[in-house]
Coordinates of C-alpha atoms in Angstrom, one line a residue:
M1 CA 12.7 70.8 -30.4
S2 CA 13.9 69.8 -33.8
K3 CA 15.4 66.4 -34.3
V4 CA 19.1 65.9 -35.0
S5 CA 19.7 64.1 -38.2
V6 CA 22.8 62.1 -39.0
K7 CA 23.8 61.7 -42.6
S8 CA 25.2 58.3 -43.5
P9 CA 28.1 58.1 -45.9
P10 CA 27.0 57.3 -49.5
T11 CA 26.8 53.7 -50.4
S12 CA 25.5 51.7 -53.3
K13 CA 24.3 48.8 -51.2
S14 CA 20.6 49.2 -50.3
S15 CA 21.0 46.6 -47.6
L16 CA 23.1 49.1 -45.6
E17 CA 20.0 51.1 -44.9
K18 CA 18.7 48.4 -42.6
S19 CA 18.8 49.3 -38.9
A20 CA 21.6 47.8 -36.9
T21 CA 19.1 46.6 -34.4
S22 CA 17.4 44.4 -37.0
L23 CA 20.4 42.1 -37.6
N24 CA 19.8 38.4 -37.4
E25 CA 22.0 35.4 -37.8
N26 CA 21.4 35.2 -41.6
D27 CA 22.8 38.7 -42.3
D28 CA 26.0 38.9 -44.3
P29 CA 28.3 40.9 -42.1
S30 CA 29.9 42.5 -45.2
T31 CA 26.5 44.1 -46.0
T32 CA 25.4 45.2 -42.5
P33 CA 25.4 48.8 -41.6
D34 CA 28.1 50.7 -39.9
F35 CA 27.4 50.6 -36.2
I36 CA 26.9 53.8 -34.2
Y37 CA 28.8 54.2 -30.9
G38 CA 28.5 57.0 -28.3
G39 CA 25.2 58.3 -29.5
P40 CA 23.9 59.7 -32.8
F41 CA 26.7 62.3 -33.0
I42 CA 29.6 59.8 -33.5
K43 CA 29.8 57.4 -36.3
V44 CA 32.6 54.9 -36.6
Q45 CA 33.0 53.0 -39.8
R46 CA 34.2 49.4 -40.0
P47 CA 36.8 48.4 -42.6
E48 CA 35.5 47.6 -46.0
F49 CA 34.7 44.1 -47.0
M50 CA 36.3 43.3 -50.3
D51 CA 35.3 40.7 -52.9
I52 CA 38.9 39.4 -53.3
T53 CA 41.2 36.7 -52.0
T54 CA 43.6 37.5 -49.2
P55 CA 46.4 39.7 -50.6
I56 CA 50.0 38.4 -50.5
N57 CA 51.9 39.2 -47.2
V58 CA 48.6 40.2 -45.4
Q59 CA 47.3 38.3 -42.4
L60 CA 44.2 36.2 -42.9
Q61 CA 41.0 37.8 -41.8
G62 CA 37.3 37.7 -42.7
T63 CA 37.2 41.0 -44.6
Y64 CA 38.3 39.2 -47.9
K65 CA 35.1 37.6 -49.2
R66 CA 36.9 35.1 -51.4
S67 CA 39.0 33.8 -48.6
F68 CA 38.5 30.7 -46.5
A69 CA 38.6 32.9 -43.4
Y70 CA 35.4 34.7 -44.6
H71 CA 33.8 31.4 -45.5
S72 CA 34.8 29.8 -42.2
L73 CA 33.4 32.6 -40.1
K74 CA 30.2 33.1 -42.1
E75 CA 29.4 29.4 -42.9
R76 CA 31.4 26.9 -40.8
F77 CA 31.2 28.5 -37.3
P78 CA 27.4 28.9 -37.3
V79 CA 27.1 25.2 -38.2
I80 CA 29.5 24.1 -35.5
L81 CA 27.8 26.2 -32.8
T82 CA 24.3 25.1 -34.0
K83 CA 25.3 21.5 -33.6
I84 CA 26.3 22.2 -30.0
I85 CA 22.9 23.8 -29.4
D86 CA 21.1 20.9 -31.0
Y87 CA 23.1 18.4 -29.0
L88 CA 22.3 20.1 -25.7
S89 CA 18.6 20.3 -26.6
R90 CA 18.4 16.7 -27.8
E91 CA 20.7 15.0 -25.3
G92 CA 20.2 17.3 -22.3
G93 CA 19.3 14.4 -20.0
K94 CA 22.4 12.4 -20.9
V95 CA 24.6 15.5 -20.4
K96 CA 23.1 16.2 -17.1
S97 CA 23.6 12.7 -15.9
A98 CA 27.2 12.5 -17.0
N99 CA 28.2 15.8 -15.5
N100 CA 25.9 16.0 -12.4
A101 CA 24.4 19.2 -14.0
S102 CA 20.9 20.8 -13.7
D103 CA 18.3 21.9 -16.2
E104 CA 19.4 25.4 -15.4
D105 CA 23.0 24.6 -16.4
I106 CA 21.8 23.2 -19.8
R107 CA 19.5 26.1 -20.4
N108 CA 22.2 28.7 -19.5
L109 CA 24.8 27.1 -21.7
I110 CA 22.3 26.9 -24.7
E111 CA 21.5 30.6 -24.2
Y112 CA 25.2 31.4 -24.1
V113 CA 26.0 29.5 -27.3
V114 CA 23.0 31.0 -29.1
K115 CA 24.3 34.5 -28.3
L116 CA 27.8 33.6 -29.4
K117 CA 26.6 32.2 -32.7
N118 CA 24.6 35.4 -33.4
D119 CA 27.6 37.6 -32.5
V120 CA 29.9 35.7 -34.9
A121 CA 27.3 35.8 -37.7
T122 CA 26.7 39.5 -37.4
N123 CA 30.3 40.6 -36.7
K124 CA 29.8 41.9 -33.3
K125 CA 32.5 43.3 -31.1
Y126 CA 34.3 40.8 -28.9
D127 CA 32.9 40.6 -25.3
L128 CA 35.4 40.4 -22.5
L129 CA 35.6 37.2 -20.6
T130 CA 33.9 37.3 -17.2
V131 CA 35.4 34.3 -15.4
D132 CA 37.9 35.3 -12.8
T133 CA 41.1 33.4 -13.6
P134 CA 44.6 34.6 -14.5
E135 CA 44.3 33.0 -18.0
A136 CA 41.0 34.8 -18.6
K137 CA 42.5 38.1 -17.5
K138 CA 45.3 37.6 -20.0
W139 CA 42.7 37.0 -22.7
N140 CA 41.0 40.3 -21.8
E141 CA 44.3 42.1 -22.1
W142 CA 44.8 40.6 -25.6
I143 CA 41.3 41.6 -26.6
L144 CA 41.7 45.2 -25.5
S145 CA 45.1 45.4 -27.3
V146 CA 43.9 44.5 -30.8
D147 CA 43.2 47.2 -33.4
S148 CA 39.8 45.8 -34.5
P149 CA 38.1 43.6 -31.9
Y150 CA 35.5 42.2 -34.3
Y151 CA 35.1 38.7 -35.6
F152 CA 35.6 39.4 -39.3
T153 CA 37.9 42.4 -39.1
N154 CA 40.5 41.0 -36.7
T155 CA 42.9 38.2 -37.7
W156 CA 41.1 34.9 -38.4
V157 CA 43.3 32.9 -36.0
F158 CA 42.4 35.3 -33.1
S159 CA 38.7 35.2 -33.9
E160 CA 38.7 31.4 -34.1
C161 CA 40.7 30.9 -30.9
Y162 CA 38.4 33.5 -29.2
V163 CA 35.3 31.5 -30.1
Y164 CA 36.6 28.3 -28.7
R165 CA 37.7 30.1 -25.5
R166 CA 34.3 31.6 -25.2
L167 CA 32.7 28.1 -25.5
R168 CA 34.9 27.1 -22.6
E169 CA 33.7 30.1 -20.6
G170 CA 30.1 29.2 -21.3
C171 CA 30.8 25.9 -19.5
E172 CA 32.8 27.5 -16.7
L173 CA 29.9 29.9 -15.9
T174 CA 27.6 27.0 -15.0
K175 CA 27.7 25.0 -11.8
G176 CA 27.7 21.5 -13.3
L177 CA 29.2 21.8 -16.7
A178 CA 32.6 23.3 -15.9
N179 CA 34.4 20.2 -17.3
F180 CA 31.9 19.4 -20.1
D181 CA 33.4 18.8 -23.5
P182 CA 30.7 19.6 -26.2
F183 CA 32.7 17.7 -28.8
E184 CA 33.3 14.5 -26.8
D185 CA 30.6 12.4 -28.5
Q186 CA 31.8 13.4 -32.0
K187 CA 35.4 12.4 -31.1
I188 CA 34.3 9.1 -29.7
K189 CA 32.3 8.3 -32.9
S190 CA 35.3 9.3 -35.0
F191 CA 37.5 6.9 -33.1
T192 CA 35.0 4.1 -33.4
G193 CA 34.6 4.7 -37.1
S194 CA 38.4 4.5 -37.6
L195 CA 39.0 1.1 -35.9
E196 CA 39.4 -0.7 -39.3
P197 CA 42.3 1.4 -40.6
M198 CA 43.8 1.4 -37.1
C199 CA 43.9 -2.4 -37.1
V200 CA 45.4 -2.5 -40.6
V201 CA 48.1 0.0 -39.6
A202 CA 48.8 -1.7 -36.3
E203 CA 49.6 -5.0 -38.0
K204 CA 52.2 -3.1 -40.2
V205 CA 53.6 -1.1 -37.3
I206 CA 54.2 -4.1 -35.1
S207 CA 56.7 -5.4 -37.7
M208 CA 58.6 -2.1 -37.5
M209 CA 59.4 -2.3 -33.8
D210 CA 62.3 -4.8 -33.7
P211 CA 65.8 -3.3 -34.1
S212 CA 66.6 -2.8 -37.8
D213 CA 69.4 -1.7 -40.1
K214 CA 69.9 1.9 -41.2
D215 CA 68.1 1.6 -44.5
K216 CA 65.0 -0.2 -43.1
R217 CA 64.8 2.2 -40.2
K218 CA 64.8 5.2 -42.5
A219 CA 62.2 3.7 -44.9
D220 CA 59.9 2.8 -41.9
F221 CA 60.3 6.3 -40.4
I222 CA 59.2 7.9 -43.7
T223 CA 56.2 5.5 -44.0
L224 CA 55.1 6.5 -40.5
L225 CA 55.6 10.2 -41.2
K226 CA 53.4 9.9 -44.3
L227 CA 50.8 8.0 -42.3
C228 CA 50.8 11.0 -39.9
L229 CA 50.4 13.3 -42.8
W230 CA 47.3 11.7 -44.4
S231 CA 45.7 11.0 -41.0
N232 CA 45.4 14.8 -40.7
K233 CA 42.5 14.6 -43.2
C234 CA 40.4 13.3 -40.3
D235 CA 39.6 16.8 -39.0
L236 CA 36.1 17.4 -37.5
S237 CA 36.6 21.1 -37.5
L238 CA 37.0 21.2 -41.3
S239 CA 33.9 18.9 -41.7
M240 CA 31.9 21.0 -39.2
G241 CA 31.5 18.0 -36.9
E242 CA 30.5 15.6 -39.6
Q243 CA 32.1 12.2 -39.2
V244 CA 35.0 11.6 -41.7
T245 CA 37.1 8.6 -42.5
L246 CA 40.1 8.2 -44.9
G247 CA 37.6 7.0 -47.5
N248 CA 35.5 10.1 -47.0
K249 CA 32.5 7.9 -46.2
D250 CA 30.1 8.7 -43.5
I251 CA 30.6 6.2 -40.7
D252 CA 26.9 6.1 -39.9
A253 CA 26.2 4.9 -43.4
S254 CA 26.5 1.3 -44.5
P255 CA 30.1 0.3 -43.9
S256 CA 32.3 -0.3 -46.9
Q257 CA 33.1 -4.0 -47.6
T258 CA 36.3 -3.0 -49.3
L259 CA 39.5 -2.8 -47.2
I260 CA 40.5 0.7 -46.1
D261 CA 44.3 0.5 -46.3
P262 CA 46.2 3.7 -45.2
I263 CA 49.5 2.1 -46.2
Q264 CA 48.2 1.9 -49.8
M265 CA 47.0 5.4 -49.5
I266 CA 50.6 6.6 -49.2
V267 CA 51.3 5.2 -52.6
D268 CA 48.0 6.4 -54.1
Y269 CA 48.5 10.0 -52.8
K270 CA 52.2 10.2 -53.7
D271 CA 51.6 13.0 -56.2
K272 CA 49.5 15.0 -53.7
V273 CA 52.5 15.7 -51.5
L274 CA 53.5 19.1 -52.7
V275 CA 56.6 19.4 -50.6
D276 CA 58.3 16.3 -49.2
D277 CA 61.3 16.7 -47.0
S278 CA 61.0 13.2 -45.5
N279 CA 64.5 12.1 -46.5
K280 CA 66.1 15.2 -45.1
I281 CA 64.1 14.9 -41.9
S282 CA 65.1 11.2 -41.3
D283 CA 68.8 11.9 -42.0
Q284 CA 69.2 15.1 -40.0
V285 CA 66.9 14.2 -37.0
F286 CA 68.5 10.8 -36.6
T287 CA 72.0 12.5 -36.6
K288 CA 70.9 15.2 -34.3
A289 CA 69.5 12.7 -31.8
E290 CA 72.7 10.6 -31.9
N291 CA 74.8 13.8 -31.3
I292 CA 72.7 14.7 -28.3
A293 CA 73.0 11.2 -26.9
K294 CA 76.8 11.4 -27.2
A295 CA 76.9 14.8 -25.5
I296 CA 74.7 13.6 -22.7
E297 CA 77.0 10.6 -22.1
A298 CA 80.1 12.8 -22.1
N299 CA 78.6 15.4 -19.8
T300 CA 79.0 13.7 -16.4
T301 CA 78.5 16.8 -14.2
F302 CA 76.7 20.1 -14.2
K303 CA 78.8 22.9 -12.7
A304 CA 76.6 25.9 -12.9
K305 CA 74.8 27.0 -9.8
C306 CA 71.1 27.9 -9.8
S307 CA 69.5 30.9 -8.1
C308 CA 69.3 29.2 -4.7
Q309 CA 73.1 28.5 -4.8
R310 CA 72.6 24.7 -5.0
L311 CA 75.0 23.0 -7.3
A312 CA 73.0 22.2 -10.4
G313 CA 74.5 18.7 -10.5
A314 CA 74.5 18.0 -6.7
P315 CA 72.4 15.2 -5.5
P316 CA 69.3 16.1 -3.4
P317 CA 69.3 15.6 0.3
P318 CA 68.4 12.0 1.0
K319 CA 64.8 11.5 2.0
Q320 CA 64.2 10.5 5.7
E321 CA 62.8 7.1 4.9
K322 CA 66.0 6.2 2.9
K323 CA 68.2 7.5 5.7
E324 CA 66.6 5.3 8.3
E325 CA 66.9 2.3 5.9
E326 CA 70.6 3.0 5.4
E327 CA 71.3 3.2 9.1
G328 CA 70.1 -0.4 9.6
S329 CA 71.9 -1.7 6.6
D330 CA 75.5 -2.9 6.0
E331 CA 75.4 -1.8 2.4
A332 CA 76.9 1.5 1.3
P333 CA 74.3 4.2 0.4
K334 CA 73.7 4.5 -3.3
E335 CA 74.8 7.7 -4.9
E336 CA 71.9 9.8 -6.3
A337 CA 72.0 10.8 -9.9
P338 CA 72.9 14.5 -10.5
I339 CA 69.9 16.9 -10.8
P340 CA 70.2 19.5 -13.5
C341 CA 68.9 23.0 -12.8
P342 CA 66.3 23.8 -15.6
A343 CA 67.3 27.4 -15.6
K344 CA 71.0 26.6 -16.1
A345 CA 71.1 23.5 -18.1
T346 CA 72.2 23.8 -21.7
L347 CA 71.7 20.1 -22.5
A348 CA 68.9 17.8 -22.0
T349 CA 69.4 14.8 -19.7
T350 CA 67.7 12.5 -22.2
V351 CA 67.1 12.5 -25.9
M352 CA 63.6 13.8 -26.6
F353 CA 61.3 14.3 -29.6
D354 CA 58.3 16.6 -29.3
I355 CA 54.9 16.3 -31.1
V356 CA 52.5 19.3 -31.1
C357 CA 49.3 17.4 -31.6
D358 CA 46.3 18.3 -33.8
N359 CA 43.3 15.9 -33.9
S360 CA 42.4 13.1 -31.6
G361 CA 41.2 9.7 -32.9
Y362 CA 42.9 8.2 -35.9
E363 CA 45.4 11.0 -36.2
L364 CA 46.6 10.7 -32.6
F365 CA 46.8 7.0 -33.2
T366 CA 49.3 7.5 -36.0
D367 CA 51.3 10.0 -33.9
L368 CA 51.6 7.4 -31.2
C369 CA 52.8 4.9 -33.8
L370 CA 55.6 7.3 -34.9
A371 CA 56.5 8.0 -31.2
D372 CA 56.6 4.2 -30.4
F373 CA 58.9 3.7 -33.4
M374 CA 61.3 6.5 -32.3
I375 CA 61.6 4.9 -28.9
S376 CA 61.7 1.3 -30.0
Q377 CA 64.5 2.0 -32.5
N378 CA 66.4 3.8 -29.7
I379 CA 66.4 7.1 -31.7
V380 CA 65.1 8.9 -28.6
K381 CA 64.3 8.0 -25.1
K382 CA 61.3 10.2 -24.5
V383 CA 58.4 11.7 -26.6
R384 CA 56.6 14.7 -25.3
F385 CA 53.0 15.2 -26.6
H386 CA 51.8 18.9 -26.5
V387 CA 48.0 18.8 -26.3
K388 CA 45.3 21.4 -25.6
K389 CA 44.1 22.0 -22.0
I390 CA 40.5 22.6 -23.0
P391 CA 38.2 21.4 -25.9
W392 CA 39.6 23.1 -29.0
F393 CA 38.7 23.3 -32.7
V394 CA 36.2 20.4 -32.3
S395 CA 38.6 17.4 -32.4
D396 CA 42.0 18.7 -31.0
V397 CA 43.6 16.4 -28.5
T398 CA 43.1 17.1 -24.8
P399 CA 44.7 15.0 -21.9
K400 CA 41.4 13.1 -21.6
D401 CA 41.4 12.3 -25.3
F402 CA 45.0 11.1 -25.2
N403 CA 44.2 8.7 -22.4
F404 CA 40.9 7.6 -24.1
V405 CA 42.7 6.7 -27.3
I406 CA 45.3 4.5 -25.5
N407 CA 42.7 2.9 -23.3
Q408 CA 40.4 2.1 -26.2
C409 CA 43.3 0.6 -28.2
C410 CA 44.0 -1.6 -25.2
A411 CA 40.4 -2.8 -25.1
A412 CA 39.6 -2.8 -28.8
T413 CA 37.1 -5.2 -30.1
F414 CA 37.1 -5.5 -33.9
N415 CA 36.9 -8.4 -36.4
K416 CA 35.7 -8.0 -39.9
V417 CA 36.1 -9.8 -43.2
V418 CA 36.7 -7.3 -46.0
K419 CA 37.3 -7.5 -49.7
L420 CA 40.7 -6.7 -51.1
P421 CA 40.8 -4.0 -53.8
A422 CA 40.5 -5.4 -57.3
E423 CA 43.8 -5.6 -59.2
G424 CA 42.3 -4.8 -62.6
D425 CA 39.2 -5.3 -64.5
R426 CA 37.8 -8.8 -64.7
A427 CA 36.9 -10.4 -68.0
E428 CA 33.3 -10.0 -69.1
G429 CA 31.1 -12.7 -67.4
E430 CA 33.8 -13.7 -64.9
S431 CA 32.1 -14.5 -61.6
E432 CA 35.0 -15.4 -59.4
A433 CA 34.6 -14.1 -55.8
P434 CA 37.0 -11.3 -55.0
P435 CA 39.8 -12.1 -52.4
T436 CA 39.1 -11.3 -48.8
R437 CA 41.1 -10.5 -45.7
T438 CA 40.2 -10.6 -42.0
V439 CA 41.0 -7.4 -40.1
A440 CA 41.2 -8.0 -36.4
D441 CA 42.2 -6.2 -33.2
E442 CA 45.1 -8.2 -31.9
A443 CA 47.9 -5.9 -33.1
L444 CA 46.0 -2.8 -32.0
K445 CA 45.7 -4.2 -28.5
T446 CA 49.4 -4.9 -28.4
L447 CA 50.2 -1.3 -29.3
G448 CA 47.8 0.0 -26.8
S449 CA 49.4 -2.0 -24.0
R450 CA 52.9 -0.8 -25.1
W451 CA 51.7 2.8 -25.0
A452 CA 50.1 2.5 -21.6
K453 CA 53.5 1.2 -20.3
Y454 CA 55.3 4.2 -21.9
V455 CA 53.0 6.6 -20.1
D456 CA 53.6 4.8 -16.8
S457 CA 57.3 4.8 -17.3
G458 CA 57.6 8.4 -18.4
A459 CA 58.7 7.6 -22.0
F460 CA 55.5 9.2 -23.2
V461 CA 54.8 12.6 -21.5
I462 CA 51.6 14.7 -21.9
M463 CA 52.0 18.5 -21.7
C464 CA 49.4 21.1 -22.0
D465 CA 50.6 24.7 -21.7
D466 CA 48.1 27.6 -21.9
F467 CA 50.0 29.0 -24.9
W468 CA 48.5 26.3 -27.2
T469 CA 45.0 27.7 -26.6
S470 CA 46.0 31.3 -26.9
P471 CA 45.5 33.4 -30.1
H472 CA 49.2 34.0 -30.6
V473 CA 51.3 33.0 -33.6
Y474 CA 54.5 31.1 -32.8
K475 CA 57.0 33.8 -33.8
D476 CA 55.6 35.6 -30.6
M477 CA 56.1 32.6 -28.3
K478 CA 59.2 34.1 -26.8
K479 CA 57.3 37.3 -25.9
Y480 CA 54.3 35.6 -24.3
E481 CA 55.6 32.3 -23.1
P482 CA 59.4 32.3 -22.9
N483 CA 59.3 29.3 -20.5
L484 CA 57.6 27.1 -23.1
Y485 CA 60.0 28.3 -25.8
R486 CA 62.9 27.1 -23.5
K487 CA 61.2 23.8 -22.9
L488 CA 61.0 23.2 -26.7
Q489 CA 64.7 23.9 -27.1
F490 CA 65.6 20.7 -25.3
A491 CA 64.0 18.6 -28.1
A492 CA 66.0 16.9 -30.9
A493 CA 63.2 18.1 -33.2
I494 CA 59.6 19.2 -32.9
L495 CA 56.8 17.8 -35.1
F496 CA 53.9 20.3 -35.6
K497 CA 50.8 18.6 -36.8
G498 CA 47.9 20.0 -38.8
D499 CA 46.6 23.3 -40.3
L500 CA 46.2 25.5 -37.2
N501 CA 49.7 24.8 -36.1
Y502 CA 50.9 25.5 -39.7
R503 CA 49.0 28.8 -39.8
K504 CA 50.6 29.8 -36.5
L505 CA 54.0 28.8 -37.7
L506 CA 53.6 31.1 -40.7
G507 CA 52.3 33.9 -38.5
E508 CA 48.8 33.6 -40.1
R509 CA 50.3 35.5 -43.0
N510 CA 49.5 34.8 -46.7
C511 CA 53.1 34.7 -47.7
N512 CA 54.4 34.2 -51.2
P513 CA 53.8 30.4 -51.8
C514 CA 57.3 30.1 -53.2
I515 CA 59.0 31.5 -50.1
G516 CA 61.2 28.9 -48.2
F517 CA 60.0 27.3 -45.0
E518 CA 62.7 28.8 -42.9
P519 CA 62.1 32.4 -43.7
A520 CA 58.3 31.8 -43.5
L521 CA 58.9 30.8 -39.8
Q522 CA 60.0 34.4 -39.1
G523 CA 62.6 33.5 -36.5
F524 CA 60.7 30.8 -34.6
I525 CA 63.4 28.1 -34.4
P526 CA 63.6 26.7 -30.8
A527 CA 64.6 23.3 -32.3
P528 CA 64.5 21.8 -35.7
I529 CA 61.0 22.1 -37.0
I530 CA 58.9 19.5 -38.9
A531 CA 55.5 20.6 -40.3
V532 CA 53.2 17.9 -41.4
R533 CA 49.8 19.2 -42.7
T534 CA 47.1 18.5 -45.2
V535 CA 46.2 21.8 -46.8
K536 CA 42.9 23.1 -45.4
A537 CA 43.5 26.9 -45.4
D538 CA 44.6 29.3 -48.0
L539 CA 48.3 29.9 -47.0
I540 CA 51.3 27.8 -47.9
C541 CA 55.1 28.2 -48.4
G542 CA 57.9 26.3 -50.1
L543 CA 56.1 25.4 -53.3
P544 CA 58.1 25.1 -56.6
K545 CA 57.7 28.1 -58.9
G546 CA 54.5 27.9 -60.8
K547 CA 52.9 25.1 -58.8
W548 CA 50.4 27.3 -57.0
E549 CA 49.2 28.8 -60.2
Q550 CA 48.9 25.4 -61.8
L551 CA 46.8 24.0 -59.0
T552 CA 44.7 27.1 -58.9
R553 CA 43.9 26.9 -62.6
I554 CA 42.6 23.4 -62.0
D555 CA 40.6 24.3 -58.8
D556 CA 40.6 27.7 -57.2
R557 CA 39.5 26.1 -53.9
W558 CA 42.2 23.4 -53.8
M559 CA 43.7 24.8 -50.6
E560 CA 40.4 24.1 -48.6
T561 CA 40.0 20.4 -49.4
G562 CA 42.6 18.6 -47.5
N563 CA 43.5 16.6 -50.6
Y564 CA 47.0 17.9 -50.8
G565 CA 49.8 17.8 -48.1
V566 CA 53.2 19.1 -47.2
I567 CA 56.0 17.6 -45.1
Q568 CA 58.5 20.5 -44.5
F569 CA 61.6 20.8 -42.4
C570 CA 63.8 23.6 -41.0
A571 CA 67.0 22.2 -39.5
K572 CA 68.1 25.5 -38.1
A573 CA 67.8 25.9 -34.3
E574 CA 68.6 28.6 -31.8
A575 CA 71.4 27.6 -29.4
L576 CA 70.2 26.8 -25.9
K577 CA 71.9 29.2 -23.5
V578 CA 72.0 29.5 -19.7
S579 CA 68.9 31.4 -18.6
D580 CA 69.5 34.9 -17.3
K581 CA 66.6 34.4 -14.9
P582 CA 66.1 32.2 -11.8
C583 CA 64.4 28.9 -12.2
E584 CA 61.1 29.8 -13.8
Q585 CA 59.2 27.1 -12.0
Y586 CA 60.4 27.7 -8.4
G587 CA 62.3 31.0 -8.4
D588 CA 64.7 31.1 -5.5
T589 CA 63.1 28.2 -3.6
C590 CA 64.9 24.9 -4.4
K591 CA 62.6 21.9 -4.7
D592 CA 65.5 19.4 -5.1
D593 CA 64.4 16.4 -7.1
A594 CA 61.0 17.9 -7.9
C595 CA 62.7 19.4 -10.9
L596 CA 62.8 16.0 -12.4
D597 CA 59.0 16.0 -12.7
L598 CA 59.1 19.1 -14.9
D599 CA 59.8 17.2 -18.1
I600 CA 61.9 20.1 -19.2
V601 CA 65.3 18.5 -19.3

């Protein structure tokens, strides 16, 4: 019997003649052969890899070889995954002890991550998740629905999110590592290495908490917002897990004897803020919060009925214990506060500010400082922190990280004498010792204690919806998570931190860099949107005409460094209307005052 030959399409790349089965982790996916599916009679070609940057108005993906998406998938991800493998191999005993895991658990997770690393490097097709959870089933539906389910040829944000979801699955498939965070040690080291700047900032922030006049309140708010901006440089995902500080010094190296002052950094980096809507944000957010407070005070009753026909403003039935106490008391029973129905309310019961968090450690610390200021100055009554439910993008905040940062601030131990930066060149031969300053932990401990009380009282709320660890961009939130969109609508404003949030706000689309922030959001306006981000991916909006070209002539990789930042604002917000659906938490079953625990209204 004669053999059937299959003629490959012509190509000038000799490397394409390699067999698909000979791929290894060092292969460039743009030069690997077209894979054969369904036997030797069917050949499916992958999209071409192009030696160009991402075209305008095209979503980011790894097919453009001069894009950061391509670099990230080809260079950064293998390093991040290799570090996990090395850590499990080197610290297996420690991991087993901390998680009550077995040798088999460690071995299985290593094998899982090795395969994942190789799949990414060689642009394999996505595997479906095998864990049996509703969230994993949703992921599988999303995987099956994409046009090109491969790491480099699908959108970059989908592939990145998929890799971190797969990492979680690798842990879930073991018996003892289901709750293991492969990045925990890196986050702890990052926090410890940032104690000095945190102590410096804490001393300044404490002075901002007392009630102040309008001008000082605005100036302090802008200072804190810019601290939040430059703290976003501390991103372990960008550094591939290497420890970073504001001074870009490795914290494992000999510590600097010169003061690291983030307040001075705001001045030094003034020209690096490419778009600065700080003044507009302070004026409009403060006004919006005041208007909401007035509306809440004027709104004494809720008249709409929820799906279970309970008056949305009616008090809950008294609990049995209270009833018995009242029978034996001469005092008149106290009237319960009205309970709004989440599905029917069109106004929050308290003034809230939302922060969609990015990195843990120093960045979260600055977010907490801003949140404390908002409450201390009576701008808002509650701050909701939206964090990730699972370990994500190396250093993103999880509920455990949130509590860790607050607890460590409460128990901080730091005392160091540092040199103050020189104020000019000394005369030749001058030997006068430079001035010094003692940096200590007292103010940091004070802030930590305040924040712990805010958590206990409900002024600080931690929320972690599944949507934040999905691959979806934010213009699609209404489609996939309408309930979360509605929750966000109750906020006076929403602060989105960092690069991943920024990419999702812009729909992972390389829009014209001069397009305005509002049109770039593509209709995602649940509440006024604030975006604070150091630029670490090649998409941006709102730049003055010619600015992108000017910076690119100086350094064509400037958008990957984190040395530039934006503070952008969209004041427009979609009006909150009565929901056309029953209560999305309880449906037709009324839970009375349990609604108050939802942190929606």
